Amino acid sequence: MSDFFRTPEKSFFKISPDGKFVSYLKPYKDKQNIYIKSLQTGAEQMATAYTDYSVKDYSWTYNNQIVFTQDIIASDEFRVFTLDVASLKIKNLLNLDKVRIRILNRNRLQPDVITVSMNKRDAANFDVYRMNVKTGELKLYIQNPGNVTRWYPDPNGDIRLVKVSDGVDETILYRANEKAAFKPIIKNNFNDRVEPVAFTGEKNYFYALSNVNRDKTAVVVIDADRGKEVKVVYASTSADIMDLAYSKNKRRIEYAYWDEAKPQKHFLNNDVEKLYSNIAGKLKGDEMNIVDRDSAENKFIINTYTDKNPGSYYLYEKNEDKLTKLADIYSGIHPEEFCTMRPISFKASDGLTLNGYLTVPNGKEARNLPVVIMPHDNIWSRDSWGYDAEVQFLANRGYAVFQVNYRGSAGYGKAFRKAGFKQVGGKIQDDITDGVHWLIDQKIANPKKIGIFGGGFGGFSALYGVSFHPDLYNCAVVKYGLINFFTYLKDAPAFYKPFLKMTYEMIGDPEKDAEQLRAISPVFHTDKIKSPLLIFQGAKDPRANISELNQFVRELKKRNVPVIYRLKENERAFFRSEHNRMEMYAEIEKFLDTNMQGKQ
């Protein structure tokens, strides 16, 4: 069990801007802490020693300070600290009650100052501040007028592009300099996406990802003065470009990347392509990404992975053409013992082509197998090829694992995404059901041994499956499942309010579509569920209505549904405590064994 779910031995490697230190997170008494290694001496030091709450996130500044955060779950408090690397002294900068903070930018010209956004003034709005990491001084830089959903800082931390939303239409605003007023330059319905990336350095042109007047998102250049697309830099005919790699130091885009059956890259700079090719040649076929670099762009942190290996971190020194392994995420595992994630495609009942992945246990033929269906957690995201601990755990225990990118999933273009609108509990669930029937028709699945397992929206899909297709599934496992669309929309955090109208168009309006939302929300259909259920929930999950979930479980038990319910205190959606994770997956293993392996 620990091979799959223990806290990584070392992870989140970063390099100091001056290239002298490498930092990483490592568990100490079950909590993630910051460690620092000198690249000159090789000495490693433990820089923090928290035993109550893990370090959540951290960033280097240009003056060898580390800014890091802690999420104090019990009191819903966010704490911000600085760590002085030379002295290892820690200073508490901010204690934020029910406030969220995002680091937007660090600035080489003002190394003590970082740009952050936080909803301190108003829970519904993220304003932008300049924070001095040595003194803790916080200065309001730009106040959110109430509709800004994204801020785009340039490499100096100046914000000249922002995105605003009225809930359905999105507008990009631009200003030529700090003294000028923002003016609207591009307005689109949210179905048409324009996502600024960085200014090109030529005139007032900027790179962006855009699907305006096209189905698949492309890399384009936009003239900020006119709000017009100047040229297409790169587009794929088969998939959305998901993101760009951009060097803030050299102010250039390096490559575009996207997902097809496997991850894809298209290089937009010859030097970077040669660099990647050189490093890849030393790594023998692993997927690899540069995850951090020093300011001189001589030292790079490399992350590698495959579908059978959670991966490793390396340091690459360009001037010496030297590659040094820093750590395996999990040491002592043998990739050959893990299972191949195979891309598949099939036709939905209405003829739409759907893609996904099938992972079959090692040494087993893909015939008459017990299968676990795993719908992805976020309705508008997707499953991708790569290492997935849950998939490998289940395959190792003898189950084939099936993942389908149903309509609405990301990466397949605008038409495919829109095909999922208001199809929660409709064609999206039909796609999952069609996938199960495809497995049965292909003789891959044993029709008497099929379970369904998911978190978030995947948890909803699992409950929907056992409610409306009781003869298809033996059992369901649900983590932080969505059980009631009315409370899910009503209880959204204040800062989510600008996205609510858009969510109504994509999922349903609680007033106009009340009948539809009631018809699909599991909380109203306890009478339909007969299959055994295993439910896990963190008591501090901000999107969960715990009293409603407790009532839901009570109703199921009243109707003699075999349900096991585990509510964990001091956990959010994802269980951060290694002990709680081990307990959860041990119980999942036992539950599936009882309800799947024993049934013929």
Short mmCIF file of N, CA and C in Angstrom, two decimals, residues 291-381:
data_model
loop_
_atom_site.label_atom_id
_atom_site.label_comp_id
_atom_site.label_asym_id
_atom_site.label_seq_id
_atom_site.Cartn_x
_atom_site.Cartn_y
_atom_site.Cartn_z
N VAL A 291 10.99 21.91 -14.86
CA VAL A 291 10.04 22.46 -13.89
C VAL A 291 10.56 23.71 -13.18
N ASP A 292 11.88 23.95 -13.28
CA ASP A 292 12.42 25.19 -12.70
C ASP A 292 13.80 25.42 -13.30
N ARG A 293 14.30 26.66 -13.17
CA ARG A 293 15.62 27.01 -13.72
C ARG A 293 16.17 28.20 -12.96
N ASP A 294 17.49 28.35 -13.00
CA ASP A 294 18.07 29.54 -12.37
C ASP A 294 17.99 30.72 -13.34
N SER A 295 18.35 31.91 -12.84
CA SER A 295 18.20 33.12 -13.67
C SER A 295 19.11 33.10 -14.89
N ALA A 296 20.28 32.47 -14.76
CA ALA A 296 21.22 32.43 -15.88
C ALA A 296 20.81 31.38 -16.93
N GLU A 297 19.81 30.56 -16.60
CA GLU A 297 19.36 29.46 -17.45
C GLU A 297 20.53 28.54 -17.81
N ASN A 298 21.32 28.25 -16.78
CA ASN A 298 22.37 27.25 -16.92
C ASN A 298 22.00 25.98 -16.16
N LYS A 299 21.28 26.14 -15.04
CA LYS A 299 20.90 24.98 -14.22
C LYS A 299 19.38 24.80 -14.27
N PHE A 300 18.96 23.56 -14.51
CA PHE A 300 17.54 23.26 -14.70
C PHE A 300 17.13 22.09 -13.81
N ILE A 301 15.94 22.20 -13.24
CA ILE A 301 15.35 21.05 -12.52
C ILE A 301 14.46 20.31 -13.52
N ILE A 302 14.72 19.02 -13.68
CA ILE A 302 13.99 18.18 -14.63
C ILE A 302 13.12 17.19 -13.86
N ASN A 303 11.88 17.03 -14.32
CA ASN A 303 10.99 16.02 -13.75
C ASN A 303 10.68 15.00 -14.84
N THR A 304 10.77 13.72 -14.52
CA THR A 304 10.46 12.66 -15.49
C THR A 304 9.36 11.76 -14.94
N TYR A 305 8.67 11.07 -15.85
CA TYR A 305 7.66 10.09 -15.43
C TYR A 305 7.29 9.22 -16.62
N THR A 306 6.61 8.10 -16.35
CA THR A 306 5.95 7.29 -17.38
C THR A 306 4.62 6.85 -16.78
N ASP A 307 3.88 6.05 -17.52
CA ASP A 307 2.63 5.50 -16.96
C ASP A 307 2.93 4.49 -15.86
N LYS A 308 4.15 3.94 -15.83
CA LYS A 308 4.50 2.91 -14.84
C LYS A 308 5.45 3.43 -13.76
N ASN A 309 5.74 4.70 -13.78
CA ASN A 309 6.73 5.24 -12.83
C ASN A 309 6.33 6.64 -12.41
N PRO A 310 6.15 6.87 -11.09
CA PRO A 310 5.77 8.23 -10.65
C PRO A 310 6.84 9.26 -10.94
N GLY A 311 8.09 8.78 -11.17
CA GLY A 311 9.07 9.71 -11.69
C GLY A 311 10.23 10.04 -10.77
N SER A 312 11.10 10.88 -11.31
CA SER A 312 12.32 11.29 -10.63
C SER A 312 12.58 12.76 -10.91
N TYR A 313 13.46 13.35 -10.10
CA TYR A 313 13.93 14.71 -10.32
C TYR A 313 15.43 14.67 -10.61
N TYR A 314 15.84 15.51 -11.56
CA TYR A 314 17.26 15.62 -11.93
C TYR A 314 17.67 17.09 -11.94
N LEU A 315 18.96 17.31 -11.79
CA LEU A 315 19.57 18.62 -12.02
C LEU A 315 20.38 18.51 -13.30
N TYR A 316 20.10 19.40 -14.26
CA TYR A 316 20.88 19.45 -15.49
C TYR A 316 21.66 20.75 -15.52
N GLU A 317 23.00 20.64 -15.68
CA GLU A 317 23.86 21.82 -15.79
C GLU A 317 24.33 21.92 -17.23
N LYS A 318 23.80 22.94 -17.91
CA LYS A 318 23.99 23.06 -19.36
C LYS A 318 25.46 23.27 -19.73
N ASN A 319 26.15 24.15 -19.01
CA ASN A 319 27.53 24.46 -19.38
C ASN A 319 28.43 23.23 -19.32
N GLU A 320 28.14 22.34 -18.38
CA GLU A 320 28.95 21.12 -18.25
C GLU A 320 28.28 19.92 -18.94
N ASP A 321 27.09 20.13 -19.50
CA ASP A 321 26.30 19.04 -20.07
C ASP A 321 26.22 17.86 -19.10
N LYS A 322 25.85 18.21 -17.84
CA LYS A 322 25.89 17.22 -16.77
C LYS A 322 24.49 17.00 -16.19
N LEU A 323 24.06 15.75 -16.11
CA LEU A 323 22.76 15.39 -15.56
C LEU A 323 22.97 14.60 -14.26
N THR A 324 22.41 15.09 -13.16
CA THR A 324 22.57 14.44 -11.85
C THR A 324 21.20 14.13 -11.27
N LYS A 325 20.99 12.88 -10.88
CA LYS A 325 19.70 12.55 -10.25
C LYS A 325 19.64 13.16 -8.85
N LEU A 326 18.55 13.86 -8.57
CA LEU A 326 18.34 14.43 -7.24
C LEU A 326 17.57 13.46 -6.34
N ALA A 327 16.54 12.84 -6.89
CA ALA A 327 15.73 11.91 -6.08
C ALA A 327 14.70 11.21 -6.94
N ASP A 328 14.33 10.01 -6.53
CA ASP A 328 13.11 9.38 -7.03
C ASP A 328 11.97 9.83 -6.13
N ILE A 329 10.79 10.03 -6.71
CA ILE A 329 9.64 10.39 -5.88
C ILE A 329 9.37 9.27 -4.86
N TYR A 330 9.45 8.01 -5.35
CA TYR A 330 9.41 6.86 -4.45
C TYR A 330 10.59 5.96 -4.80
N SER A 331 11.51 5.78 -3.89
CA SER A 331 12.64 4.90 -4.19
C SER A 331 12.23 3.45 -3.95
N GLY A 332 12.94 2.55 -4.59
CA GLY A 332 12.73 1.13 -4.32
C GLY A 332 11.57 0.49 -5.05
N ILE A 333 10.91 1.25 -5.94
CA ILE A 333 9.85 0.60 -6.72
C ILE A 333 10.42 0.13 -8.06
N HIS A 334 9.77 -0.84 -8.65
CA HIS A 334 10.25 -1.44 -9.90
C HIS A 334 9.20 -1.22 -10.98
N PRO A 335 9.46 -0.29 -11.92
CA PRO A 335 8.44 0.04 -12.93
C PRO A 335 7.91 -1.17 -13.70
N GLU A 336 8.76 -2.19 -13.89
CA GLU A 336 8.29 -3.36 -14.65
C GLU A 336 7.17 -4.10 -13.92
N GLU A 337 6.99 -3.84 -12.63
CA GLU A 337 5.90 -4.48 -11.88
C GLU A 337 4.59 -3.71 -12.00
N PHE A 338 4.65 -2.52 -12.60
CA PHE A 338 3.44 -1.71 -12.77
C PHE A 338 2.80 -2.02 -14.12
N CYS A 339 1.65 -1.43 -14.38
CA CYS A 339 0.82 -1.87 -15.51
C CYS A 339 0.72 -0.79 -16.58
N THR A 340 0.59 -1.20 -17.82
CA THR A 340 0.55 -0.29 -18.96
C THR A 340 -0.81 0.40 -19.06
N MET A 341 -0.79 1.73 -19.22
CA MET A 341 -2.01 2.50 -19.45
C MET A 341 -2.19 2.64 -20.97
N ARG A 342 -3.20 1.95 -21.51
CA ARG A 342 -3.36 1.88 -22.96
C ARG A 342 -4.47 2.83 -23.44
N PRO A 343 -4.16 3.74 -24.38
CA PRO A 343 -5.22 4.60 -24.93
C PRO A 343 -6.24 3.77 -25.72
N ILE A 344 -7.52 4.10 -25.55
CA ILE A 344 -8.59 3.40 -26.29
C ILE A 344 -9.56 4.45 -26.85
N SER A 345 -10.38 4.04 -27.81
CA SER A 345 -11.49 4.89 -28.26
C SER A 345 -12.66 4.00 -28.64
N PHE A 346 -13.85 4.55 -28.53
CA PHE A 346 -15.07 3.81 -28.89
C PHE A 346 -16.14 4.83 -29.26
N LYS A 347 -17.23 4.34 -29.84
CA LYS A 347 -18.33 5.20 -30.24
C LYS A 347 -19.41 5.20 -29.16
N ALA A 348 -19.86 6.41 -28.79
CA ALA A 348 -21.01 6.52 -27.89
C ALA A 348 -22.27 6.09 -28.65
N SER A 349 -23.36 5.89 -27.93
CA SER A 349 -24.59 5.41 -28.56
C SER A 349 -25.14 6.37 -29.60
N ASP A 350 -24.78 7.67 -29.50
CA ASP A 350 -25.24 8.63 -30.52
C ASP A 350 -24.20 8.86 -31.61
N GLY A 351 -23.13 8.05 -31.62
CA GLY A 351 -22.15 8.12 -32.71
C GLY A 351 -20.92 8.96 -32.42
N LEU A 352 -20.90 9.69 -31.30
CA LEU A 352 -19.75 10.54 -30.98
C LEU A 352 -18.56 9.66 -30.58
N THR A 353 -17.38 9.96 -31.12
CA THR A 353 -16.17 9.21 -30.75
C THR A 353 -15.66 9.69 -29.40
N LEU A 354 -15.43 8.75 -28.51
CA LEU A 354 -14.92 9.05 -27.17
C LEU A 354 -13.57 8.35 -26.98
N ASN A 355 -12.70 9.00 -26.23
CA ASN A 355 -11.37 8.46 -25.96
C ASN A 355 -11.20 8.22 -24.46
N GLY A 356 -10.26 7.38 -24.13
CA GLY A 356 -9.99 7.11 -22.72
C GLY A 356 -8.79 6.20 -22.59
N TYR A 357 -8.72 5.53 -21.44
CA TYR A 357 -7.57 4.67 -21.12
C TYR A 357 -8.05 3.40 -20.44
N LEU A 358 -7.37 2.31 -20.79
CA LEU A 358 -7.64 1.02 -20.15
C LEU A 358 -6.32 0.49 -19.59
N THR A 359 -6.31 0.17 -18.32
CA THR A 359 -5.13 -0.40 -17.66
C THR A 359 -5.47 -1.81 -17.21
N VAL A 360 -4.72 -2.77 -17.72
CA VAL A 360 -5.00 -4.19 -17.46
C VAL A 360 -3.91 -4.74 -16.54
N PRO A 361 -4.28 -5.57 -15.55
CA PRO A 361 -3.26 -6.13 -14.65
C PRO A 361 -2.17 -6.88 -15.42
N ASN A 362 -0.94 -6.76 -14.94
CA ASN A 362 0.20 -7.46 -15.56
C ASN A 362 -0.07 -8.96 -15.62
N GLY A 363 0.29 -9.54 -16.75
CA GLY A 363 0.18 -10.99 -16.89
C GLY A 363 -1.22 -11.48 -17.18
N LYS A 364 -2.18 -10.54 -17.26
CA LYS A 364 -3.58 -10.94 -17.55
C LYS A 364 -3.93 -10.57 -18.99
N GLU A 365 -4.69 -11.44 -19.64
CA GLU A 365 -5.24 -11.11 -20.95
C GLU A 365 -6.45 -10.20 -20.71
N ALA A 366 -6.70 -9.28 -21.62
CA ALA A 366 -7.82 -8.35 -21.47
C ALA A 366 -9.13 -9.05 -21.80
N ARG A 367 -9.48 -10.09 -21.02
CA ARG A 367 -10.71 -10.85 -21.24
C ARG A 367 -11.35 -11.22 -19.91
N ASN A 368 -12.65 -10.94 -19.81
CA ASN A 368 -13.46 -11.39 -18.68
C ASN A 368 -12.88 -10.98 -17.34
N LEU A 369 -12.44 -9.73 -17.25
CA LEU A 369 -11.77 -9.25 -16.03
C LEU A 369 -12.75 -8.50 -15.13
N PRO A 370 -12.51 -8.51 -13.81
CA PRO A 370 -13.22 -7.56 -12.96
C PRO A 370 -12.71 -6.16 -13.30
N VAL A 371 -13.62 -5.19 -13.43
CA VAL A 371 -13.24 -3.85 -13.89
C VAL A 371 -13.74 -2.80 -12.90
N VAL A 372 -12.88 -1.81 -12.63
CA VAL A 372 -13.30 -0.62 -11.87
C VAL A 372 -13.36 0.55 -12.85
N ILE A 373 -14.54 1.18 -12.93
CA ILE A 373 -14.73 2.37 -13.77
C ILE A 373 -14.34 3.59 -12.94
N MET A 374 -13.49 4.47 -13.50
CA MET A 374 -13.01 5.63 -12.74
C MET A 374 -13.28 6.93 -13.51
N PRO A 375 -14.47 7.55 -13.34
CA PRO A 375 -14.71 8.86 -13.97
C PRO A 375 -13.87 9.93 -13.28
N HIS A 376 -13.36 10.91 -14.07
CA HIS A 376 -12.45 11.90 -13.46
C HIS A 376 -13.18 12.87 -12.54
N ASP A 377 -12.41 13.44 -11.59
CA ASP A 377 -12.96 14.23 -10.48
C ASP A 377 -13.66 15.51 -10.93
N ASN A 378 -13.02 16.23 -11.85
CA ASN A 378 -13.53 17.53 -12.29
C ASN A 378 -14.22 17.34 -13.62
N ILE A 379 -15.49 17.71 -13.68
CA ILE A 379 -16.28 17.47 -14.88
C ILE A 379 -15.65 18.03 -16.15
N TRP A 380 -15.00 19.22 -16.04
CA TRP A 380 -14.48 19.88 -17.25
C TRP A 380 -12.98 19.65 -17.45
N SER A 381 -12.37 18.75 -16.67
CA SER A 381 -10.97 18.41 -16.90
C SER A 381 -10.92 17.16 -17.79
#
